[in-house]
Coordinates of C-alpha atoms in Angstrom, one line a residue:
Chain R
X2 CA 70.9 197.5 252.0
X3 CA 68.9 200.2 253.5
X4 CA 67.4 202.9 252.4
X5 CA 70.3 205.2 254.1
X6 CA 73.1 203.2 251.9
X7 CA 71.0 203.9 249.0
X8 CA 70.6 207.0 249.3
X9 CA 74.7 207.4 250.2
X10 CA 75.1 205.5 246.8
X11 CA 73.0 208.3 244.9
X12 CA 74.5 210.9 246.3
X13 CA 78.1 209.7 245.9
X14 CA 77.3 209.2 242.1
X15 CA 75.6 212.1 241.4
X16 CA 78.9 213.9 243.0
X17 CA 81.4 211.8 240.3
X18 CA 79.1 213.0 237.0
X19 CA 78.9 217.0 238.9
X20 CA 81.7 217.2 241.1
X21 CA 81.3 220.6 241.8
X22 CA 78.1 220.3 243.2
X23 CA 76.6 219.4 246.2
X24 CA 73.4 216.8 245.1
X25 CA 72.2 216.5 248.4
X26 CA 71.1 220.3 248.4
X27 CA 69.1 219.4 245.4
X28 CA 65.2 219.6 245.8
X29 CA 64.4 216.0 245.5
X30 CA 61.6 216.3 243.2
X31 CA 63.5 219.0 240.7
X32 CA 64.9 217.2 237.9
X33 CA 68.2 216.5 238.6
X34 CA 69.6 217.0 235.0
X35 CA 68.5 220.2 235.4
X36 CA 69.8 221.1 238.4
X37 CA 73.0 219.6 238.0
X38 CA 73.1 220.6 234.5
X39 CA 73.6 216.5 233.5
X40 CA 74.0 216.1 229.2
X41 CA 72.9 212.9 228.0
X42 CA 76.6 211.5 228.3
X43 CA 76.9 212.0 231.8
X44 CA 74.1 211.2 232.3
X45 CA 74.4 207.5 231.2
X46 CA 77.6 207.2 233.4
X47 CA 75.3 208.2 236.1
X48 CA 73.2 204.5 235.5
X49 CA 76.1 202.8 234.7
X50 CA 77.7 204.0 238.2
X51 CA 74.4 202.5 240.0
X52 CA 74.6 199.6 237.5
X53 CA 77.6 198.7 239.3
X54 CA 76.8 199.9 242.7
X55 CA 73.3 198.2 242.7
X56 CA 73.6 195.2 240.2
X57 CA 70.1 196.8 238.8
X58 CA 70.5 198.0 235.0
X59 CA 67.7 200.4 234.2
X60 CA 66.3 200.1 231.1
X61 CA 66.1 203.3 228.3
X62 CA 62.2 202.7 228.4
X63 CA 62.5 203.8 232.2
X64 CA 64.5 206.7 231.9
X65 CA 61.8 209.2 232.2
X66 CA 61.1 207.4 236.0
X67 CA 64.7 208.4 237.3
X68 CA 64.9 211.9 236.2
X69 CA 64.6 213.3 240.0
X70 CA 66.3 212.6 243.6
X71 CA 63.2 211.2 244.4
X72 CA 62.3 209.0 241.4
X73 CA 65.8 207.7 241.3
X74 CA 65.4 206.4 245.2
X75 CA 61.7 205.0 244.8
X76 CA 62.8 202.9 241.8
X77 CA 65.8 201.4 242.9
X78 CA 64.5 201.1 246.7
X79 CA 61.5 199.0 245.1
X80 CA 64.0 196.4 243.2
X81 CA 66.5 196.4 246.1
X82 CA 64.9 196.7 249.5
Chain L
X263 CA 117.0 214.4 211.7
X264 CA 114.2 215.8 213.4
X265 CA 112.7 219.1 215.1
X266 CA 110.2 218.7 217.6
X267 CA 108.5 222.3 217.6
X268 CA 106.1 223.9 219.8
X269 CA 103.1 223.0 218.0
X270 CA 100.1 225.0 217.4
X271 CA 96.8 223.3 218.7
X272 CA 94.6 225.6 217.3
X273 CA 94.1 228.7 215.2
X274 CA 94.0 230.6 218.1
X275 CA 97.0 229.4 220.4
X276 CA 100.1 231.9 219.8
X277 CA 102.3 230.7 222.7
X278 CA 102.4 227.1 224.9
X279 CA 104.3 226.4 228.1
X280 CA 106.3 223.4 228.1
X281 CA 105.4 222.0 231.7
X282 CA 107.3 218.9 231.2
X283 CA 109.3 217.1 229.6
X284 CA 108.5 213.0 229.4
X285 CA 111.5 211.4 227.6
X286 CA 115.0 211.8 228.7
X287 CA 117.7 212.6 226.6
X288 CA 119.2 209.6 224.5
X289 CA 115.9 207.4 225.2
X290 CA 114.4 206.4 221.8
X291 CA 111.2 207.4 220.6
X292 CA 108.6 206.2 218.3
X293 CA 106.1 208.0 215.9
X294 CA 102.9 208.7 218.1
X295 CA 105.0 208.5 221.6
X296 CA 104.1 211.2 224.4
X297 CA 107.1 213.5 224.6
X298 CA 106.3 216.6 226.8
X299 CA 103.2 218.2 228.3
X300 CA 102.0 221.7 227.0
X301 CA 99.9 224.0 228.4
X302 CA 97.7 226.7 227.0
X303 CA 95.3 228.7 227.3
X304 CA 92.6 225.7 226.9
X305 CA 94.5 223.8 229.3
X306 CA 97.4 220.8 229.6
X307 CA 97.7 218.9 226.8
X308 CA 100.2 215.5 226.0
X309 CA 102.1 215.9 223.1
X310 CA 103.3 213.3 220.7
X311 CA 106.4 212.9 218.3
X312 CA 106.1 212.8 214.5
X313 CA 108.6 210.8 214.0
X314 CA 111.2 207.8 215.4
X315 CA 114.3 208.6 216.6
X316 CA 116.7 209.2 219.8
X317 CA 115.7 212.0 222.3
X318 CA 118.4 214.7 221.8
X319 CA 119.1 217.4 224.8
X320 CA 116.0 220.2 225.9
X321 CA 116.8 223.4 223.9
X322 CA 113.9 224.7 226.0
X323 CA 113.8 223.9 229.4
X324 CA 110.5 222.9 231.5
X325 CA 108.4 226.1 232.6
X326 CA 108.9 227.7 229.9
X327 CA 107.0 229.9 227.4
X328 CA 107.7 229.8 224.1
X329 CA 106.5 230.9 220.6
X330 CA 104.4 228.0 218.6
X331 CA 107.2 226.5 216.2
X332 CA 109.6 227.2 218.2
X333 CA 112.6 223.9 218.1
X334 CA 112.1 222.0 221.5
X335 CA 114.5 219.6 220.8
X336 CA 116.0 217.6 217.9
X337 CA 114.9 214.1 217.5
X338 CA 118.1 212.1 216.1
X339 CA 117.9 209.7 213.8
X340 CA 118.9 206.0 215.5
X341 CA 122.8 205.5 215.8
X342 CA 123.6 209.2 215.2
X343 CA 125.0 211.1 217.9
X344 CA 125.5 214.6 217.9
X345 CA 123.5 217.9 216.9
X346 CA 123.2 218.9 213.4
X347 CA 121.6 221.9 211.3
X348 CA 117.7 222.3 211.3
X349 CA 116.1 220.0 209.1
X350 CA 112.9 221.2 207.1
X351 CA 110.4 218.4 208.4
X352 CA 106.8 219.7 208.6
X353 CA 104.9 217.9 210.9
X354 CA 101.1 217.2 210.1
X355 CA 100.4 219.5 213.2
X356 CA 103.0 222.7 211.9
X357 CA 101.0 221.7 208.4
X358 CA 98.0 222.7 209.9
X359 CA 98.8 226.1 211.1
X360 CA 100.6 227.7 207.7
X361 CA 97.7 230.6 207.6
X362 CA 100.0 232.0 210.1
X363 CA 103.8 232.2 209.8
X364 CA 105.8 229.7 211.6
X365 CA 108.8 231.0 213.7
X366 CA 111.8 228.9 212.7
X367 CA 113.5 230.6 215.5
X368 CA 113.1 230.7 219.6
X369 CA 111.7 234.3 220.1
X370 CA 111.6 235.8 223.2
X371 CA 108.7 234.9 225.5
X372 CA 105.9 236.5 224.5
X373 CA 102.7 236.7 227.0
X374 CA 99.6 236.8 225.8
X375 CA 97.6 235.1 228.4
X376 CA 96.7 237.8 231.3
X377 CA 96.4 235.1 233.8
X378 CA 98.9 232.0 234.0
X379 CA 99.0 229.8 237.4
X380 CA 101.5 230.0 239.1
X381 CA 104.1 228.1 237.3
X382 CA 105.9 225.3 239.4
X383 CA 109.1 226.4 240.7
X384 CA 111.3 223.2 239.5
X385 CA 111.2 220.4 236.9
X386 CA 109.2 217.5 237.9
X387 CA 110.5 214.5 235.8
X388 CA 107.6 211.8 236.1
X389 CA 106.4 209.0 234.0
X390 CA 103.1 209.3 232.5
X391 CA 101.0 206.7 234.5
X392 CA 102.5 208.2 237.6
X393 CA 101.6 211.8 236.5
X394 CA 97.8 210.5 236.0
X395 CA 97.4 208.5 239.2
X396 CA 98.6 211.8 240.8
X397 CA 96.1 213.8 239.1
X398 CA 93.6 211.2 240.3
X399 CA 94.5 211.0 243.8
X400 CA 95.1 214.7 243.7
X401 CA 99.0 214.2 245.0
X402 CA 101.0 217.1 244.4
X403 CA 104.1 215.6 242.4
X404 CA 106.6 218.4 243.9
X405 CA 106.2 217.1 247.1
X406 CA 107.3 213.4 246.0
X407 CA 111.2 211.9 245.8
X408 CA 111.4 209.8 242.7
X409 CA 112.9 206.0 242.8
X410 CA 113.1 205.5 239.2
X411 CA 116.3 206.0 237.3
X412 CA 117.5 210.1 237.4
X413 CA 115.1 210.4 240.2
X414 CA 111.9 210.0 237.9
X415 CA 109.0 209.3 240.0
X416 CA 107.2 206.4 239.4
X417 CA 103.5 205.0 239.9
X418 CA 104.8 203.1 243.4
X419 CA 106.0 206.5 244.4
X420 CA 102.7 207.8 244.0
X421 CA 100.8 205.2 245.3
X422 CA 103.3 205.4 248.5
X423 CA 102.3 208.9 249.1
X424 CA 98.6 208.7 248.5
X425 CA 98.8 205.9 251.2
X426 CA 100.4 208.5 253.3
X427 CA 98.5 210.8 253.1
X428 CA 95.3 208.8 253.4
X429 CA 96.6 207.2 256.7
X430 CA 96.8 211.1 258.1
X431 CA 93.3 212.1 259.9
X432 CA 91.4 214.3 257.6
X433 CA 90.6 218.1 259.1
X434 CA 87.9 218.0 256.4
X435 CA 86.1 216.4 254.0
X436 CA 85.6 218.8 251.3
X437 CA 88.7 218.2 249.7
X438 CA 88.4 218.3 245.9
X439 CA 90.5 216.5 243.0
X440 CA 93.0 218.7 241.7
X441 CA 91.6 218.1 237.8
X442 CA 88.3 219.2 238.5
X443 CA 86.1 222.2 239.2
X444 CA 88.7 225.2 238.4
X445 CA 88.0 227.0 235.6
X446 CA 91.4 227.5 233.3
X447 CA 92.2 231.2 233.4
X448 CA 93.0 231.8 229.7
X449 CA 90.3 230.2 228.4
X450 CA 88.0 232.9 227.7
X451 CA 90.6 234.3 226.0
X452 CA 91.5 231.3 223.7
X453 CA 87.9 231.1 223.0
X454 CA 87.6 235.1 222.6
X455 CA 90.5 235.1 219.9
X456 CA 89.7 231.9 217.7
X457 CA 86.1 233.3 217.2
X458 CA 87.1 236.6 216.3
X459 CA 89.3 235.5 213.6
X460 CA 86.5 233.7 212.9
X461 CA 84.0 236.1 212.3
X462 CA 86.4 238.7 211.0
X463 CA 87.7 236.5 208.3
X464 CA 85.2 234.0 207.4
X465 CA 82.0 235.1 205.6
X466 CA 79.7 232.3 206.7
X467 CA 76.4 231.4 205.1
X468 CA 73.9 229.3 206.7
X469 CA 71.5 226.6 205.7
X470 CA 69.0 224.8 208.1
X471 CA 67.0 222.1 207.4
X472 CA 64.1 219.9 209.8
X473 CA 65.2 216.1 210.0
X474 CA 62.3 213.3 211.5
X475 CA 64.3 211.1 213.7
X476 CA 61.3 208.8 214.7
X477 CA 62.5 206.3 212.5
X478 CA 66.3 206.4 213.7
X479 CA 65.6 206.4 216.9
X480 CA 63.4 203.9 217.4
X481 CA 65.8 201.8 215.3
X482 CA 68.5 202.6 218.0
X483 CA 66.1 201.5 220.7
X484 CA 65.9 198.3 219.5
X485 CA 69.4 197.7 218.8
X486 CA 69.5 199.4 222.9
X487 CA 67.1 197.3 224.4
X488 CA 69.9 194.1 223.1
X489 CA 72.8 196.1 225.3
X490 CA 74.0 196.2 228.8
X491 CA 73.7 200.0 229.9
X492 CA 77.3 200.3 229.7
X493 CA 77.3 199.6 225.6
X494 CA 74.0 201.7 225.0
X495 CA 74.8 204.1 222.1
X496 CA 73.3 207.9 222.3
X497 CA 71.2 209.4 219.5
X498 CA 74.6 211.7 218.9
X499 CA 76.3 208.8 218.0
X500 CA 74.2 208.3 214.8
X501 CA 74.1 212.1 213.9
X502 CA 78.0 212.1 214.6
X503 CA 78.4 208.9 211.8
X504 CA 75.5 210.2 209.1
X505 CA 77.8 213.6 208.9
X506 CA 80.4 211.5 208.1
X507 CA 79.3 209.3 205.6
X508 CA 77.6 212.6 204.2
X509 CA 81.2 213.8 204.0
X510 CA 82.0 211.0 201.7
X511 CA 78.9 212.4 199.5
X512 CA 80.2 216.1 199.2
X513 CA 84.0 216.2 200.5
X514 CA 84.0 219.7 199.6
X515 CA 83.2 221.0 203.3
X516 CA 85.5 218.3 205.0
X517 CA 89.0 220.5 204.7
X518 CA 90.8 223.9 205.1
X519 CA 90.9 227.0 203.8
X520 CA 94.4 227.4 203.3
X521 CA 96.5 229.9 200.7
X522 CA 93.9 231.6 199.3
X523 CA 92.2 227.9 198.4
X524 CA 90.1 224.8 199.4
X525 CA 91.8 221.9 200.5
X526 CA 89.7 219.1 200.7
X527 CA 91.0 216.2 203.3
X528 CA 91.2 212.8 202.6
X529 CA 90.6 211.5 206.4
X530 CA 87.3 212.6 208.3
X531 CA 88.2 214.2 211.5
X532 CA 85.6 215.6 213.1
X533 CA 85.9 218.1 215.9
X534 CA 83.4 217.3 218.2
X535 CA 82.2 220.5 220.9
X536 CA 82.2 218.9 224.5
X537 CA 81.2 221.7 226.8
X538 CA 83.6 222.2 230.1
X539 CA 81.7 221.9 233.6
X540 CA 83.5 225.0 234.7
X541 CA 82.5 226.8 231.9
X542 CA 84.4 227.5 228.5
X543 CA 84.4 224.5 225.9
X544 CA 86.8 222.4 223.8
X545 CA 86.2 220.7 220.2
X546 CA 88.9 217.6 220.0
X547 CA 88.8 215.8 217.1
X548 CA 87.7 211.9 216.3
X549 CA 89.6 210.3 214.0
X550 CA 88.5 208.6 210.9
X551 CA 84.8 208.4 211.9
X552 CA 83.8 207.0 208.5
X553 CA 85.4 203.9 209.1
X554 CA 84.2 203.4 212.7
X555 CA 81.2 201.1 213.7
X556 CA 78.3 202.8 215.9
X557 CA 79.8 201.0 219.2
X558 CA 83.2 202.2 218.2
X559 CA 82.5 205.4 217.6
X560 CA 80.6 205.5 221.0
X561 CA 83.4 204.0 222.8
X562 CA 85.4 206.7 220.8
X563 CA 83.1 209.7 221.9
X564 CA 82.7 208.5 226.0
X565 CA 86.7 208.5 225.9
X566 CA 87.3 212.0 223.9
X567 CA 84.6 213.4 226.8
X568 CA 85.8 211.9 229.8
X569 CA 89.6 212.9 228.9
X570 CA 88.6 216.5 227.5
X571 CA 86.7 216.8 231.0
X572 CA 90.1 215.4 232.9
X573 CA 92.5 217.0 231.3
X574 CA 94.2 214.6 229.0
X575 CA 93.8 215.5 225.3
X576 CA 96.6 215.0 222.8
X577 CA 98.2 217.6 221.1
X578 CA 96.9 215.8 217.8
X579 CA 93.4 216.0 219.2
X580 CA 93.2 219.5 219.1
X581 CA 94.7 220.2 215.8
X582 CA 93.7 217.7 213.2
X583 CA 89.8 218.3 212.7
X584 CA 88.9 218.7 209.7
X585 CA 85.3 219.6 210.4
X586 CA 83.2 220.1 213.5
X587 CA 79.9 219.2 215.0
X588 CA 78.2 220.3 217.7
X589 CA 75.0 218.8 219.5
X590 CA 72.6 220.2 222.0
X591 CA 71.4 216.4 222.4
X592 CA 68.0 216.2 224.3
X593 CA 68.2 219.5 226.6
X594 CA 68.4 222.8 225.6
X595 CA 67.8 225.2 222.4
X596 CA 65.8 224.0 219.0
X597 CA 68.5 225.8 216.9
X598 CA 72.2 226.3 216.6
X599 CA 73.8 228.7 214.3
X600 CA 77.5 227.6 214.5
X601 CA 80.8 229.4 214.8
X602 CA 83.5 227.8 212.5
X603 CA 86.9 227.2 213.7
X604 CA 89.6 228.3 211.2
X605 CA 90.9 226.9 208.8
X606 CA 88.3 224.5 208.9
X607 CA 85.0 225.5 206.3
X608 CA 81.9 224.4 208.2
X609 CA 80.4 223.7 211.2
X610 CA 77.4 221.3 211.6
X611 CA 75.2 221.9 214.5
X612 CA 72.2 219.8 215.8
X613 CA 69.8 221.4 218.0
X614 CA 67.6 219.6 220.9
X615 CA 65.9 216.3 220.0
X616 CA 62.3 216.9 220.8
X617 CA 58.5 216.1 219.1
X618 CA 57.4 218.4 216.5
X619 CA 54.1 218.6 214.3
X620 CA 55.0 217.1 211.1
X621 CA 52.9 217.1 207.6
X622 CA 53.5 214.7 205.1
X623 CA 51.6 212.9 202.7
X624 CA 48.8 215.0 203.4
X625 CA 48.3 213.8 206.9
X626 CA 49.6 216.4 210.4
X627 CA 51.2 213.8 212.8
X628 CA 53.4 214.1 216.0
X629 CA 57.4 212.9 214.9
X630 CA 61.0 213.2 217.1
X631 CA 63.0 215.5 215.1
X632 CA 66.0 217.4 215.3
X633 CA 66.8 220.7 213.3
X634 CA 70.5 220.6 211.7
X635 CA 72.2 223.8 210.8
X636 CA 74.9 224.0 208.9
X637 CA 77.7 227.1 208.6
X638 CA 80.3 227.0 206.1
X639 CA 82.6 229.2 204.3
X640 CA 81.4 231.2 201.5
X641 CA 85.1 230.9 200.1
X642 CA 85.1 227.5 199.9
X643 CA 81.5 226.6 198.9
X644 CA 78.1 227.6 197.9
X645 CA 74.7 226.9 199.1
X646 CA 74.3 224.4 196.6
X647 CA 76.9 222.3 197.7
X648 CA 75.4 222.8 201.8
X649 CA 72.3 222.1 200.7
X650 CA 73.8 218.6 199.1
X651 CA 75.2 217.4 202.4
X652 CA 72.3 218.0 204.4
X653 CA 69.9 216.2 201.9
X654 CA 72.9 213.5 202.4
X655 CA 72.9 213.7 206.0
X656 CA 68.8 213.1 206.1
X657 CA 69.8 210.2 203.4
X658 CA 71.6 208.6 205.7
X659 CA 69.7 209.1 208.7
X660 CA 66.9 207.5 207.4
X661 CA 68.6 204.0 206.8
X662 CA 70.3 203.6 210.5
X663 CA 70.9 199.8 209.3
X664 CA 73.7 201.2 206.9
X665 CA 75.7 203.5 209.4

């Protein structure tokens, strides 16, 4: 995968949880449950929609690591490229 | 012999359009089936029968607006044929609204919403899971021929047409599901009108009191750390499940003020506040939490969200609560003071999970807490009894092994 794809994957799934939105005008280091006004519900789908995009299931103790565009890419990239 | 009336799905809903009707005459129907789609001003909502029987003709036809109570159709009783007199059934949904008068009659169409869509300019008999996939694909059903019997149009006629369409080169690429994104017109209004009755004829008292999660929550994570992503339970999920089994403690605010008196409910429903993307929010109920497991009642909560967010709520849904709760969950204010929905007789609000200076024993330390609020009816109870179920509530919070 590269880093393009992933970033396609983000995007797409941060447009099924907020699909009014448009994620990739999103600053990437504001946090995106902010900006996209995420609760806690959706915001679980959101990991479970990379879950199954990436095969990589992030742990609760690492939530605080994907709370931007930014964080979300680095972790993921780091596991998966 | 039964009547299957336009029903009321909240204190506030006057009138309903029937879109659409999902049972043809003379097909048989079972307690709990879908029989029509209503909409209102909160949106479209599937409604079910109360009782078995054979479909009898429309006595309202699709599109129309009618009165809630109004007689739909008659639901005949299996091997009987032809129309007869009204019967007297109440259904657990017309049970719900007596505070106001029931028509027993079709009036004439009232409007009370300033702002309908426009409605769709001929019946459009389709079956459910073809109805849904359209919604998903965002295939308009008028523009579809039906192969099923009568012309009904079917999930391969769908399917058919979204193929279609997909094979057609796309001008753009902003098009957008027809479920999501548009805010519903009347519901403002619904909203405006179910809170004013509120207010006007409930006199609320409120009783707030600090609760230390630390303990539950780290509980949770445990139990979490054991789960796929997918089965992770939220911190709600515990809240949701301690208000029941404080219900069981002090039924007095699980119920309806009804005639002038308290009527305590045996089953736990609780109308749970899921806030709308577009704005405007919707409080469906889940059923018989006391007697659902913490995954169950997760599974329960994902599914009332994702349909309350697509559209597909039950007409049951939205008029059985017998209490509600709503929860900021980990964004947002520190303290709710609740609105109650009539005729329920409190409201329990949770406010934003977050760390807090706490004293106890003597000793300043820094604990996750969450302040719960609770507003009930000064009719119904009195503080002493509020102040019981939220000592409950913290009761039960505190041993997460027992919910």
């Amino acid at each position: 995968m590269t880093e393009q794809e992933l970033q396609a994957i983000i995007f797409a799934e941060l447009k099924k949880v907020a699909p009014e939105s448009d994620p990739t005008g999103v600053d990437p280091t504001e946090n995106i449950r902010e900006a996209l006004d995420i609760d806690s519900y959706s915001f679980q789908r959101l990991l479970v929609g990379f879950s199954d995009q990436t095969g990589i299931d992030i742990p609760e103790e690492d939530y605080a690591k994907v709370s931007t565009v930014a964080g979300i890419t680095a972790y993921l990239a780091a596991r998966l490229l | 012999m039964g009547e299957f009336r336009m029903p009321s799905l909240g204190a506030d809903m006057e009138t309903g359009r029937l879109v659409e009707w999902l049972v043809l005459p003379g097909e048989s129907v079972k307690r709990g089936d879908i029989v029509a789609t209503v909409e209102t001003q909160k949106g479209l909502f599937e409604i079910e029968s109360f009782e078995d029987g054979i479909m009898g003709e429309p006595l309202v036809p699709a599109g129309t607006e009618v009165s809630v109570g109004t007689v739909l159709a008659l639901i005949l009783p299996e091997r009987t044929a032809t129309v007869a007199e009204s019967g007297t059934t109440v259904s657990p949904a017309a049970a719900v609204t007596m505070a106001s008068p029931l028509p027993l009659t079709a009036t004439p169409e009232v409007s009370v919403t300033p702002a309908q869509p426009p409605a769709q300019p001929q019946r459009i008999t389709a079956s459910p899971s073809a109805r849904r996939l359209a919604a998903e694909l965002a295939i308009d059903l008028a523009a579809i021929r039906g192969t099923g019997p009568h012309g009904v149009i079917q999930r391969g006629d769908v399917e058919q047409a979204a193929q279609a369409r997909d094979a057609m080169p796309r001008t753009t690429d902003s098009a957008q599901p027809a479920t999501a994104g548009s805010i519903h017109p009347g519901m403002r209004q619904a909203i405006a009108a179910a809170m004013s009755r509120s207010n006007r004829e409930i006199p609320h008292y409120y009783l707030e009191t600090e609760i230390d999660l630390s303990r539950p929550l780290q509980w949770l994570e445990a139990e979490n750390r054991q789960r796929s992503i997918r089965e992770r339970i939220l911190p709600v999920v515990l809240l949701v499940k301690a208000v029941a089994k404080a219900l069981r403690d002090v039924p007095e605010l699980n119920g309806y003020w009804l005639d002038n008196q308290l009527q305590i409910q045996p089953d736990i429903h609780i109308g749970f506040a899921v806030a709308l993307r577009e704005g405007g929010l919707i409080a469906p109920a889940l059923h018989g939490v006391d007697q659902l497991s913490l995954p169950a009642l997760m599974a329960a909560i994902g599914d009332l969200i994702d349909r309350t967010r697509t559209g597909r709520l039950r007409g049951s849904e939205m008029t059985d609560a017998t209490i509600s709760v709503t929860n900021l969950g980990d964004r947002g204010a520190r303290t709710v003071f609740g609105v109650i929905y009539p005729p329920q007789v409190a409201l329990v609000a949770f406010g934003r999970i977050m760390e807090r200076p706490w004293a106890e024993g003597g000793m300043l330390g820094v604990r996750r807490c969450v302040t719960a609020t609770l507003a009930a009816d000064h009719r119904a109870t009195d503080g002493h009894c509020g102040s019981q179920f939220l000592e409950a509530l913290n009761r039960h919070l505190q041993q997460p092994e027992g919910l």
